[in-house]
């Protein structure tokens, strides 16, 4: 197949693995960003345990030694199967003989897109930096209010969604708040901090076994997180949210509830499931097109029981490798063995020295699971330097609770620009609530 | 003095040193950001050699073990000398017995503030990240254009101002472009990159001796930077700038030409020099007020020859220490020895393994000066972890030319937000020129 052109849409786990496994072929890897993001650690950037540069690598650097891979930073606006090319926003169409569609997913608000302004999600580095600064500014504001008045309402963070992201966010937020932020904010008492994890279903971490879900919830409660189960969010506003009949005041809501596959997929004109994923064949192709593959969270790939595989990195990586092999072998549809996902287990941290692990019949929780989690994740990280850095960050953080990444700069810039606009001293920070609303103006403007 | 309240405005080198030297006193340190920034390395963030977290430290973390220092993240809007308090944007006024004014400076466009949109400066972390992403997107766009058309105009970066910042920016930009970016962008030829350093005076690094200025210019030229001396900028527009009679097309202009002390100083109602600095007494106080000090770039402090001391970190640090001693001793104005600046020398890098150093009569250039520069700067960095990190970054970078910080995320977010707004795929990057103009809209909006 080396003479044919393989186009890969998306530099996530699936697309990246496919490109790396397609030695010899002529590959074009298209991504709207210039980096591969190690998404499983994104929540650590959001809680300022790691810096953006620790979990992202420029795609061009990764493929510098792979002359067969051409990297294009651009947006794919549509896929034309008849013309066998993809249309890009800023460049000419790129034709393909083989196409791997791995654009990933965004968070979904189940039709309530207006909620995003008050309850941002966590998918990209920009999302993480945005959440980090929002959280840090909330602490600064609470400290100021306390200093001025001696009182002030509790600082309430609400995380919507009890999956791994929600649990990991709630857990490390509780730690940063209670252990790291505590000593730095003399006017804040620990019980000023109120962290709530809201899950619509009957338990957190639904992908795990019920006993591990219960353990995770118990650990969160011990860390001071209020876990609300069977609680559906009916409305989210700038000043709070409705859960069941109850209104909870909070200007710090994080959305970790739902995903929706990239809108790009609709241009394939094929049946999609409720999350917008393409229903793929056993060999991850689309119907009647043996050389167009859909992988990762964009694919609805049924497991032997008929339920779709989860949108997690290991699935995407294995699918990327599988598809690369088919392409290298050039096997006809008839001769292809279907994709089978090898479940090496699932891991989720609940913060410092606490995690749950489910490997086949083995169930781990607590420190052992956390150590396993650390080892697995550190060694999954692509670049050696970063591996060392992340490891040293973690050890340092574990020993000292001093997140090196706890800096605010984007919002301070907005504030000072705004100050300059108003002809005031450029030395300025506006109330975090202002900053948030300004950020919304900015969203509309940009 | 320990019973008196010392208020410090600004957590830069001067304010930070003063706070650290005022053990025992009751200190309030006010800064609009939550971190101390190691500004001498800011250009390395702008050229993606270092990450923001490597050169910034949360003030609260720095003073966690100093209970006598209270950190307030807020903007000082004015100083009321009669009422002996400073007014803050978000909190109640804070009264002072002793005041140290160290708000620093911003870049100044000599009355042409409109130029900032097309020629941003480099003072804050947000500025640096903004420049970094602008530069990286410029390379991506040039690569796309080349891929599409096979041709394309040269990528022209213009840096206005031949001081240390301008020289350091031009030098490391030339390296990133020619050595690091080169191999990653197969469609770009090295001579597509055109870097211009524009200086109004007769030589670069005017603070250094003429021979070192000449050496620096020669090194820059060797690196492929066009050095234009005696060249005054008469206009800057979105598509380029006028230098003398000549119009140079460039959408990538950086302003490193002038500084202006913080506008806050005007609220002191005292004589200021052309750069807005307060003309201070020999003991760094303001006239008729022995317990209000102005230090750092905000102070016009005459050296024995009568010319003002440069706005560099060593001056600010020594002034911070001097002022702290006066406060601890509580000496009356009459009994105070005037501030004397001990010049330990000046250093400027011109990129990898190239620097100039002037220490007393000693003149160094090339590798020896660069090694000296590395040692001095790494050991000036406050936190041990960061010191190790910065050192390892540098060694890694020196060996591999792989800037770990070369990631774009803020602008990609703007683009995808904009895409969502237009109801398009959230997977999107708009032309960097669009992004820039959007960024300008954003400036107006925020």
Coordinates of N, CA, C and O in Angstrom, one line a residue, chain A residues 9 32-35 51-54 56 58 60-61 64 70 72-76 89-92 103 106 116 125-127 129-130 136-137 140 143-144 147-148 180 183-185 263-264 383 385 389 393 396 400-402 404 406-410 412-414 416-418 420-421 424-431 438-439 441-446, chain B residues 9 32-35 51-54 56 58 60-61 64 70 72-76 89-92 103 106 116 125-127 129-130 136-137 140 143-144 147-148 180 183-185 263-264 383 385 389 393 396 400-402 404 406-410 412-414 416-418 420-421 424-431 438-439 441-446:
Chain A
X9 N -7.5 11.8 10.1 CA -8.1 13.0 10.7 C -8.0 12.9 12.2 O -8.7 12.1 12.8
X32 N -6.4 19.9 14.1 CA -6.7 21.4 14.2 C -5.7 22.0 15.2 O -5.5 23.2 15.2
X33 N -5.1 21.2 16.1 CA -4.1 21.8 17.0 C -2.7 21.4 16.5 O -2.6 20.6 15.5
X34 N -1.7 21.8 17.1 CA -0.3 21.4 16.7 C 0.3 20.4 17.6 O 1.5 20.1 17.5
X35 N -0.6 19.8 18.5 CA 0.0 18.9 19.5 C -0.9 17.7 19.7 O -2.1 17.7 19.5
X51 N 1.7 21.4 34.3 CA 1.6 22.5 33.3 C 1.2 21.9 32.0 O 1.4 20.7 31.7
X52 N 0.6 22.8 31.1 CA 0.1 22.3 29.8 C 1.3 21.6 29.1 O 1.0 20.5 28.5
X53 N 2.5 22.1 29.1 CA 3.6 21.5 28.4 C 3.9 20.1 28.8 O 4.6 19.4 28.1
X54 N 3.5 19.8 30.0 CA 3.8 18.4 30.5 C 3.0 17.3 29.9 O 3.4 16.1 30.0
X56 N 1.4 17.6 26.7 CA 1.2 17.8 25.2 C 2.5 17.8 24.5 O 3.5 18.3 25.0
X58 N 4.2 18.6 20.5 CA 4.0 19.0 19.1 C 4.0 17.8 18.2 O 5.0 17.0 18.2
X60 N 4.6 17.7 15.1 CA 5.7 17.8 14.1 C 7.0 17.2 14.8 O 7.8 16.6 14.1
X61 N 7.1 17.5 16.1 CA 8.3 17.0 16.8 C 8.2 15.4 16.9 O 9.2 14.7 16.7
X64 N 9.2 14.0 13.5 CA 10.3 14.6 12.9 C 11.2 13.5 12.2 O 11.7 13.6 11.1
X70 N 3.3 13.3 6.9 CA 3.2 14.7 6.8 C 2.2 15.2 7.7 O 1.1 14.7 7.8
X72 N -0.3 18.2 9.0 CA -1.0 19.4 8.5 C -1.8 19.9 9.7 O -2.7 19.2 10.2
X73 N -1.6 21.2 10.1 CA -2.4 21.8 11.1 C -3.5 22.6 10.4 O -3.3 23.6 9.9
X74 N -4.7 22.0 10.5 CA -5.8 22.6 9.8 C -7.1 22.0 10.2 O -7.0 21.0 10.9
X75 N -8.2 22.6 9.8 CA -9.5 22.0 10.2 C -10.1 21.3 9.0 O -10.2 21.9 7.9
X76 N -10.5 20.1 9.2 CA -11.3 19.4 8.2 C -12.7 19.8 8.3 O -13.4 19.6 9.3
X89 N -10.2 23.9 5.9 CA -10.6 25.3 6.0 C -9.6 26.2 5.3 O -9.9 27.1 4.6
X90 N -8.3 25.9 5.5 CA -7.3 26.9 5.0 C -6.4 26.4 3.9 O -5.5 27.1 3.5
X91 N -6.5 25.1 3.5 CA -5.7 24.6 2.4 C -6.6 24.0 1.4 O -7.8 23.8 1.6
X92 N -5.9 23.5 0.3 CA -6.7 22.8 -0.7 C -7.1 21.5 -0.2 O -6.5 21.0 0.7
X103 N -11.6 12.0 14.7 CA -11.7 13.4 15.2 C -12.0 13.6 16.7 O -12.0 14.7 17.2
X106 N -16.4 16.2 21.7 CA -16.4 17.3 22.6 C -17.4 17.0 23.7 O -18.2 16.0 23.5
X116 N -23.1 25.9 28.6 CA -21.6 25.9 28.6 C -21.0 27.2 29.2 O -19.9 27.1 29.8
X125 N -6.5 21.7 26.2 CA -5.6 22.4 27.1 C -6.2 23.8 27.4 O -6.1 24.2 28.6
X126 N -6.8 24.4 26.4 CA -7.4 25.7 26.7 C -8.5 25.6 27.8 O -8.6 26.4 28.7
X127 N -9.3 24.5 27.6 CA -10.4 24.3 28.7 C -9.7 24.2 30.0 O -10.2 24.7 31.0
X129 N -6.7 25.2 31.2 CA -6.1 26.5 31.7 C -7.3 27.4 32.1 O -7.2 28.1 33.1
X130 N -8.4 27.4 31.3 CA -9.5 28.2 31.7 C -10.1 27.8 33.1 O -10.3 28.7 33.9
X136 N -8.5 29.3 40.6 CA -7.6 30.1 41.4 C -8.1 31.4 41.7 O -8.0 31.9 42.8
X137 N -8.8 32.0 40.7 CA -9.4 33.4 41.0 C -10.5 33.3 42.0 O -10.7 34.2 42.8
X140 N -8.9 33.5 45.3 CA -8.4 34.9 45.6 C -9.5 35.8 45.9 O -9.4 36.6 46.9
X143 N -10.8 35.0 49.4 CA -9.8 35.5 50.4 C -10.0 37.0 50.6 O -10.1 37.6 51.7
X144 N -10.2 37.8 49.4 CA -10.4 39.2 49.5 C -11.7 39.5 50.3 O -11.7 40.4 51.1
X147 N -11.2 39.0 53.9 CA -10.4 40.0 54.5 C -11.2 41.3 54.7 O -11.0 41.9 55.7
X148 N -12.0 41.6 53.7 CA -12.8 42.9 53.8 C -13.9 42.8 54.8 O -14.1 43.7 55.7
X180 N -3.5 22.2 49.9 CA -2.6 23.1 49.3 C -3.0 24.6 49.5 O -2.3 25.4 49.9
X183 N -3.3 26.6 53.6 CA -2.3 27.4 54.3 C -2.0 28.7 53.6 O -1.5 29.6 54.2
X184 N -2.3 28.8 52.3 CA -1.9 30.0 51.5 C -3.0 31.1 51.7 O -2.7 32.2 51.3
X185 N -4.1 30.8 52.2 CA -5.2 31.8 52.3 C -5.6 31.9 53.8 O -6.6 31.3 54.2
X263 N -18.9 16.9 15.1 CA -19.9 17.2 14.0 C -19.4 16.9 12.6 O -20.2 16.6 11.7
X264 N -18.1 16.8 12.5 CA -17.6 16.5 11.1 C -18.2 15.2 10.6 O -18.4 15.0 9.4
X383 N 7.0 11.1 25.6 CA 8.4 11.6 25.5 C 9.1 11.4 26.8 O 8.7 11.7 27.9
X385 N 11.7 13.0 28.2 CA 11.9 14.1 29.0 C 10.6 14.4 29.8 O 10.6 14.6 31.0
X389 N 9.8 14.6 33.8 CA 9.2 15.9 34.3 C 8.0 15.6 35.1 O 7.8 16.0 36.2
X393 N 7.4 16.2 39.0 CA 6.3 17.0 39.4 C 5.5 16.3 40.5 O 5.2 16.9 41.5
X396 N 7.4 15.7 43.7 CA 7.5 17.0 44.4 C 6.1 17.4 45.0 O 6.0 17.8 46.2
X400 N 5.3 18.0 48.8 CA 5.2 19.4 49.3 C 3.8 20.1 49.1 O 3.6 21.1 49.6
X401 N 3.0 19.5 48.3 CA 1.7 20.2 48.0 C 1.9 21.6 47.5 O 1.3 22.5 47.9
X402 N 2.9 21.8 46.6 CA 3.2 23.1 46.0 C 3.0 23.0 44.5 O 4.0 22.8 43.8
X404 N 3.4 23.6 41.0 CA 4.3 24.6 40.4 C 3.5 25.3 39.3 O 3.9 26.4 38.8
X406 N 0.6 26.7 39.5 CA -0.5 27.4 40.0 C -0.4 28.9 39.7 O -0.1 29.8 40.6
X407 N -0.4 29.3 38.4 CA -0.2 30.7 38.0 C -1.4 31.1 37.2 O -2.0 30.3 36.5
X408 N -1.8 32.4 37.3 CA -2.9 32.9 36.6 C -2.3 33.9 35.6 O -1.5 34.8 36.0
X409 N -2.5 33.8 34.3 CA -2.0 34.8 33.4 C -3.0 35.3 32.4 O -3.1 36.5 32.1
X410 N -3.7 34.3 31.8 CA -4.6 34.8 30.7 C -5.6 35.8 31.2 O -5.8 36.8 30.7
X412 N -5.6 37.6 33.9 CA -5.0 38.8 34.4 C -4.8 39.7 33.2 O -5.0 40.9 33.2
X413 N -4.4 39.1 32.0 CA -4.2 39.9 30.8 C -5.6 40.5 30.4 O -5.6 41.7 30.2
X414 N -6.6 39.7 30.3 CA -7.9 40.2 29.9 C -8.2 41.4 30.8 O -8.6 42.5 30.3
X416 N -6.3 43.4 32.5 CA -5.5 44.6 32.3 C -5.8 45.2 31.0 O -5.8 46.5 30.9
X417 N -6.1 44.4 30.0 CA -6.5 45.0 28.7 C -7.8 45.8 28.9 O -7.9 46.9 28.5
X418 N -8.7 45.2 29.7 CA -10.0 45.9 29.9 C -9.7 47.2 30.7 O -10.3 48.2 30.4
X420 N -7.0 48.9 30.6 CA -6.4 49.9 29.6 C -7.5 50.5 28.8 O -7.6 51.7 28.6
X421 N -8.5 49.6 28.3 CA -9.6 50.1 27.5 C -10.3 51.2 28.3 O -10.6 52.3 27.7
X424 N -7.6 53.0 32.5 CA -7.1 53.0 33.9 C -5.7 52.4 34.0 O -5.2 51.9 33.0
X425 N -5.2 52.3 35.2 CA -3.9 51.7 35.3 C -3.9 50.3 34.7 O -4.8 49.5 35.0
X426 N -2.9 49.9 34.0 CA -2.9 48.6 33.4 C -2.6 47.6 34.5 O -2.7 46.4 34.3
X427 N -2.4 48.0 35.7 CA -2.1 47.1 36.8 C -3.5 46.8 37.4 O -4.0 47.5 38.2
X428 N -4.2 45.7 36.9 CA -5.5 45.5 37.4 C -6.0 44.1 37.3 O -5.7 43.4 36.4
X429 N -6.8 43.7 38.3 CA -7.6 42.5 38.2 C -9.0 42.8 38.6 O -9.2 43.4 39.6
X430 N -9.9 42.4 37.7 CA -11.3 42.6 38.1 C -11.9 41.4 38.9 O -11.2 40.4 38.9
X431 N -13.0 41.6 39.5 CA -13.6 40.5 40.3 C -13.7 39.3 39.4 O -14.0 39.4 38.2
X438 N -16.8 38.7 31.4 CA -16.0 39.2 30.3 C -15.6 38.1 29.4 O -15.6 38.2 28.2
X439 N -15.2 37.0 30.0 CA -14.8 35.9 29.2 C -15.9 35.4 28.2 O -15.7 35.0 27.1
X441 N -18.3 37.5 27.1 CA -18.3 38.5 26.0 C -17.2 38.1 24.9 O -17.5 38.0 23.8
X442 N -16.1 37.8 25.5 CA -15.0 37.4 24.6 C -15.4 36.2 23.7 O -15.2 36.3 22.5
X443 N -16.0 35.3 24.3 CA -16.5 34.1 23.5 C -17.4 34.6 22.4 O -17.2 34.2 21.3
X444 N -18.3 35.5 22.7 CA -19.1 36.0 21.6 C -18.4 36.8 20.6 O -18.6 36.6 19.4
X445 N -17.4 37.5 21.1 CA -16.6 38.3 20.1 C -15.7 37.5 19.2 O -15.6 37.8 18.0
X446 N -15.2 36.4 19.8 CA -14.2 35.7 19.0 C -14.9 34.6 18.1 O -16.0 34.2 18.4
Chain B
X9 N 3.5 47.7 47.1 CA 2.7 47.6 45.8 C 3.6 47.0 44.7 O 4.5 47.6 44.3
X32 N -1.3 42.6 41.2 CA -2.5 42.3 40.4 C -2.5 40.9 39.9 O -3.5 40.3 39.5
X33 N -1.3 40.2 39.9 CA -1.3 38.8 39.5 C -1.1 38.0 40.8 O -0.9 38.6 41.9
X34 N -1.1 36.7 40.7 CA -0.9 35.8 41.8 C 0.6 35.3 41.9 O 0.9 34.4 42.7
X35 N 1.5 35.8 41.0 CA 2.8 35.3 41.0 C 3.9 36.3 40.8 O 3.6 37.4 40.3
X51 N 8.4 26.9 29.6 CA 6.9 27.1 29.8 C 6.7 28.2 30.9 O 7.5 28.4 31.7
X52 N 5.5 28.8 30.8 CA 5.2 29.8 31.8 C 5.5 29.4 33.2 O 6.1 30.1 34.0
X53 N 5.1 28.1 33.6 CA 5.3 27.7 35.0 C 6.8 27.6 35.4 O 7.1 27.5 36.6
X54 N 7.7 27.7 34.4 CA 9.1 27.6 34.7 C 9.7 28.9 35.2 O 10.8 28.9 35.9
X56 N 7.7 31.5 36.8 CA 6.7 32.2 37.6 C 6.4 31.4 38.9 O 6.4 30.1 38.8
X58 N 3.9 31.3 42.5 CA 2.8 31.9 43.2 C 3.3 32.7 44.4 O 4.1 32.1 45.2
X60 N 1.8 33.5 47.1 CA 1.4 32.9 48.4 C 2.3 31.7 48.7 O 2.5 31.5 49.9
X61 N 2.8 31.0 47.7 CA 3.6 29.9 48.0 C 5.0 30.4 48.5 O 5.5 29.8 49.5
X64 N 4.5 31.4 52.1 CA 3.8 30.5 53.0 C 4.5 30.4 54.4 O 3.8 30.3 55.4
X70 N 1.4 39.3 54.4 CA 0.1 39.0 53.9 C 0.0 39.3 52.4 O 0.4 40.5 52.0
X72 N -2.0 40.0 49.0 CA -3.3 40.4 48.5 C -3.3 40.5 46.9 O -2.5 41.2 46.4
X73 N -4.1 39.7 46.3 CA -4.1 39.8 44.8 C -5.2 40.8 44.4 O -6.4 40.4 44.6
X74 N -4.8 41.9 44.1 CA -5.8 43.0 43.8 C -5.1 44.1 43.0 O -3.9 44.1 42.9
X75 N -5.9 45.0 42.5 CA -5.3 46.2 41.7 C -5.4 47.4 42.6 O -6.4 47.7 43.2
X76 N -4.2 48.1 42.8 CA -4.2 49.4 43.5 C -4.6 50.4 42.5 O -4.0 50.6 41.4
X89 N -9.2 47.9 43.8 CA -10.4 47.8 43.0 C -11.4 46.9 43.7 O -12.6 47.2 43.6
X90 N -11.0 45.8 44.3 CA -12.0 44.8 44.8 C -12.1 44.7 46.3 O -12.9 43.9 46.8
X91 N -11.2 45.4 47.0 CA -11.3 45.3 48.5 C -11.3 46.7 49.1 O -11.2 47.7 48.4
X92 N -11.5 46.7 50.4 CA -11.5 48.0 51.1 C -10.1 48.6 51.0 O -9.1 47.9 50.8
X103 N 5.4 49.2 41.3 CA 4.4 48.7 40.4 C 5.0 48.3 39.0 O 4.3 47.7 38.2
X106 N 5.0 49.2 32.0 CA 4.5 48.5 30.8 C 5.3 49.0 29.6 O 6.1 50.0 29.7
X116 N -0.2 49.1 19.4 CA -0.1 47.8 20.2 C -0.8 46.7 19.5 O -0.3 45.5 19.5
X125 N 3.4 37.2 31.4 CA 3.3 35.8 30.9 C 2.3 35.7 29.8 O 2.5 35.0 28.8
X126 N 1.2 36.5 29.9 CA 0.1 36.5 28.9 C 0.7 37.0 27.6 O 0.4 36.5 26.5
X127 N 1.5 38.1 27.7 CA 2.1 38.6 26.5 C 3.0 37.6 25.8 O 3.0 37.4 24.6
X129 N 2.9 34.2 26.1 CA 2.1 33.1 25.5 C 1.5 33.6 24.2 O 1.4 32.9 23.2
X130 N 1.0 34.8 24.2 CA 0.4 35.4 23.0 C 1.4 35.5 21.9 O 1.1 35.0 20.7
X136 N 4.1 30.6 16.4 CA 3.9 29.2 15.9 C 2.9 29.1 14.8 O 3.0 28.4 13.9
X137 N 1.8 29.9 15.0 CA 0.7 29.9 14.0 C 1.2 30.4 12.7 O 0.8 30.0 11.6
X140 N 2.9 27.6 10.9 CA 1.9 26.7 10.4 C 1.2 27.2 9.2 O 1.0 26.5 8.2
X143 N 3.6 27.1 6.2 CA 3.7 25.7 5.7 C 2.5 25.3 4.9 O 2.6 24.8 3.8
X144 N 1.3 25.7 5.4 CA 0.1 25.4 4.6 C 0.1 26.0 3.3 O -0.2 25.4 2.3
X147 N 2.4 24.4 1.0 CA 2.0 23.1 0.6 C 0.9 23.2 -0.5 O 0.9 22.5 -1.5
X148 N 0.1 24.3 -0.4 CA -1.0 24.5 -1.4 C -0.5 25.0 -2.7 O -0.9 24.6 -3.7
X180 N 15.3 24.8 14.8 CA 14.3 23.9 15.4 C 13.1 23.7 14.4 O 12.6 22.6 14.1
X183 N 13.5 21.6 10.4 CA 13.2 20.2 10.1 C 11.7 19.8 10.2 O 11.3 18.9 9.6
X184 N 11.0 20.6 11.0 CA 9.6 20.2 11.3 C 8.6 20.7 10.2 O 7.5 20.3 10.1
X185 N 9.1 21.6 9.3 CA 8.2 22.1 8.3 C 8.8 21.9 6.9 O 9.5 22.7 6.3
X263 N 0.9 53.8 35.3 CA 0.0 55.0 35.5 C -0.4 55.3 36.9 O -0.7 56.4 37.3
X264 N -0.3 54.2 37.8 CA -0.7 54.4 39.2 C 0.1 55.6 39.8 O -0.4 56.3 40.7
X383 N 13.1 29.1 43.1 CA 12.7 27.9 43.7 C 13.6 26.7 43.2 O 13.8 26.6 42.0
X385 N 13.1 23.5 42.7 CA 12.5 22.7 41.7 C 12.6 23.3 40.3 O 13.1 22.8 39.4
X389 N 14.4 22.3 36.9 CA 13.6 22.2 35.7 C 14.2 23.0 34.6 O 14.4 22.6 33.5
X393 N 15.6 21.8 31.2 CA 15.0 22.2 29.9 C 16.1 22.7 29.0 O 16.2 22.4 27.8
X396 N 18.4 19.9 27.7 CA 17.7 19.2 26.7 C 17.5 20.0 25.4 O 17.8 19.5 24.4
X400 N 18.9 19.0 21.8 CA 18.0 18.4 20.9 C 17.2 19.4 20.1 O 16.6 19.1 19.1
X401 N 17.3 20.7 20.5 CA 16.4 21.7 19.8 C 15.0 21.2 19.7 O 14.3 21.3 18.7
X402 N 14.5 20.7 20.8 CA 13.0 20.3 20.9 C 12.4 21.1 22.0 O 12.2 20.6 23.1
X404 N 10.1 22.0 24.5 CA 8.9 21.2 25.1 C 7.7 22.1 25.2 O 6.6 21.6 25.3
X406 N 6.4 24.1 22.9 CA 6.0 24.6 21.7 C 4.6 24.1 21.4 O 4.3 23.3 20.5
X407 N 3.6 24.5 22.2 CA 2.2 24.1 22.0 C 1.3 25.3 21.8 O 1.6 26.4 22.4
X408 N 0.3 25.2 21.0 CA -0.7 26.2 20.8 C -2.0 25.8 21.4 O -2.4 24.7 21.2
X409 N -2.5 26.6 22.4 CA -3.8 26.2 22.9 C -4.8 27.3 23.0 O -6.0 27.1 22.7
X410 N -4.4 28.5 23.4 CA -5.4 29.5 23.6 C -6.0 29.9 22.3 O -7.2 30.0 22.2
X412 N -6.2 28.2 19.5 CA -7.0 27.1 19.0 C -8.3 27.2 19.6 O -9.4 27.0 19.0
X413 N -8.4 27.5 20.9 CA -9.7 27.5 21.6 C -10.5 28.6 21.1 O -11.7 28.4 20.7
X414 N -9.9 29.8 20.9 CA -10.7 30.9 20.3 C -11.3 30.5 19.0 O -12.4 30.6 18.7
X416 N -12.0 27.5 17.9 CA -13.1 26.5 17.9 C -14.3 27.1 18.5 O -15.4 26.8 18.1
X417 N -14.1 28.1 19.5 CA -15.3 28.8 20.0 C -16.0 29.5 18.9 O -17.2 29.5 18.7
X418 N -15.1 30.2 18.1 CA -15.6 30.9 16.9 C -16.4 30.0 16.0 O -17.5 30.3 15.5
X420 N -17.8 27.2 16.8 CA -19.1 26.8 17.4 C -20.1 27.9 17.2 O -21.2 27.7 16.9
X421 N -19.6 29.1 17.4 CA -20.5 30.3 17.3 C -21.1 30.3 15.9 O -22.3 30.4 15.7
X424 N -20.3 25.7 13.3 CA -19.5 24.8 12.6 C -18.9 23.7 13.5 O -19.0 23.8 14.7
X425 N -18.1 22.8 12.8 CA -17.4 21.8 13.6 C -16.5 22.5 14.7 O -15.8 23.4 14.3
X426 N -16.6 22.0 15.9 CA -15.7 22.6 16.9 C -14.2 22.3 16.6 O -13.3 22.8 17.2
X427 N -14.0 21.4 15.6 CA -12.6 21.1 15.2 C -12.2 22.2 14.3 O -12.4 22.0 13.0
X428 N -11.6 23.3 14.7 CA -11.3 24.3 13.8 C -10.1 25.2 14.1 O -9.9 25.5 15.3
X429 N -9.4 25.6 13.1 CA -8.4 26.7 13.3 C -8.5 27.6 12.2 O -8.6 27.2 11.0
X430 N -8.7 28.9 12.5 CA -8.8 29.9 11.4 C -7.4 30.4 11.0 O -6.5 30.2 11.8
X431 N -7.4 31.0 9.9 CA -6.1 31.6 9.5 C -5.5 32.4 10.6 O -6.2 33.2 11.3
X438 N -9.2 38.6 15.2 CA -10.1 38.2 16.3 C -9.6 38.6 17.6 O -10.3 39.1 18.5
X439 N -8.3 38.4 17.8 CA -7.7 38.7 19.1 C -7.9 40.2 19.3 O -8.0 40.6 20.5
X441 N -10.4 42.1 18.2 CA -11.8 42.3 18.6 C -11.9 41.9 20.0 O -12.5 42.7 20.8
X442 N -11.3 40.8 20.4 CA -11.4 40.3 21.8 C -10.8 41.4 22.7 O -11.4 41.7 23.7
X443 N -9.7 42.0 22.3 CA -9.2 43.1 23.2 C -10.2 44.2 23.4 O -10.5 44.7 24.5
X444 N -10.9 44.6 22.3 CA -11.9 45.6 22.5 C -13.1 45.1 23.3 O -13.6 45.8 24.1
X445 N -13.4 43.8 23.2 CA -14.6 43.3 23.9 C -14.3 43.2 25.4 O -15.1 43.4 26.2
X446 N -13.0 42.8 25.7 CA -12.8 42.5 27.1 C -12.4 43.8 27.8 O -11.9 44.7 27.2

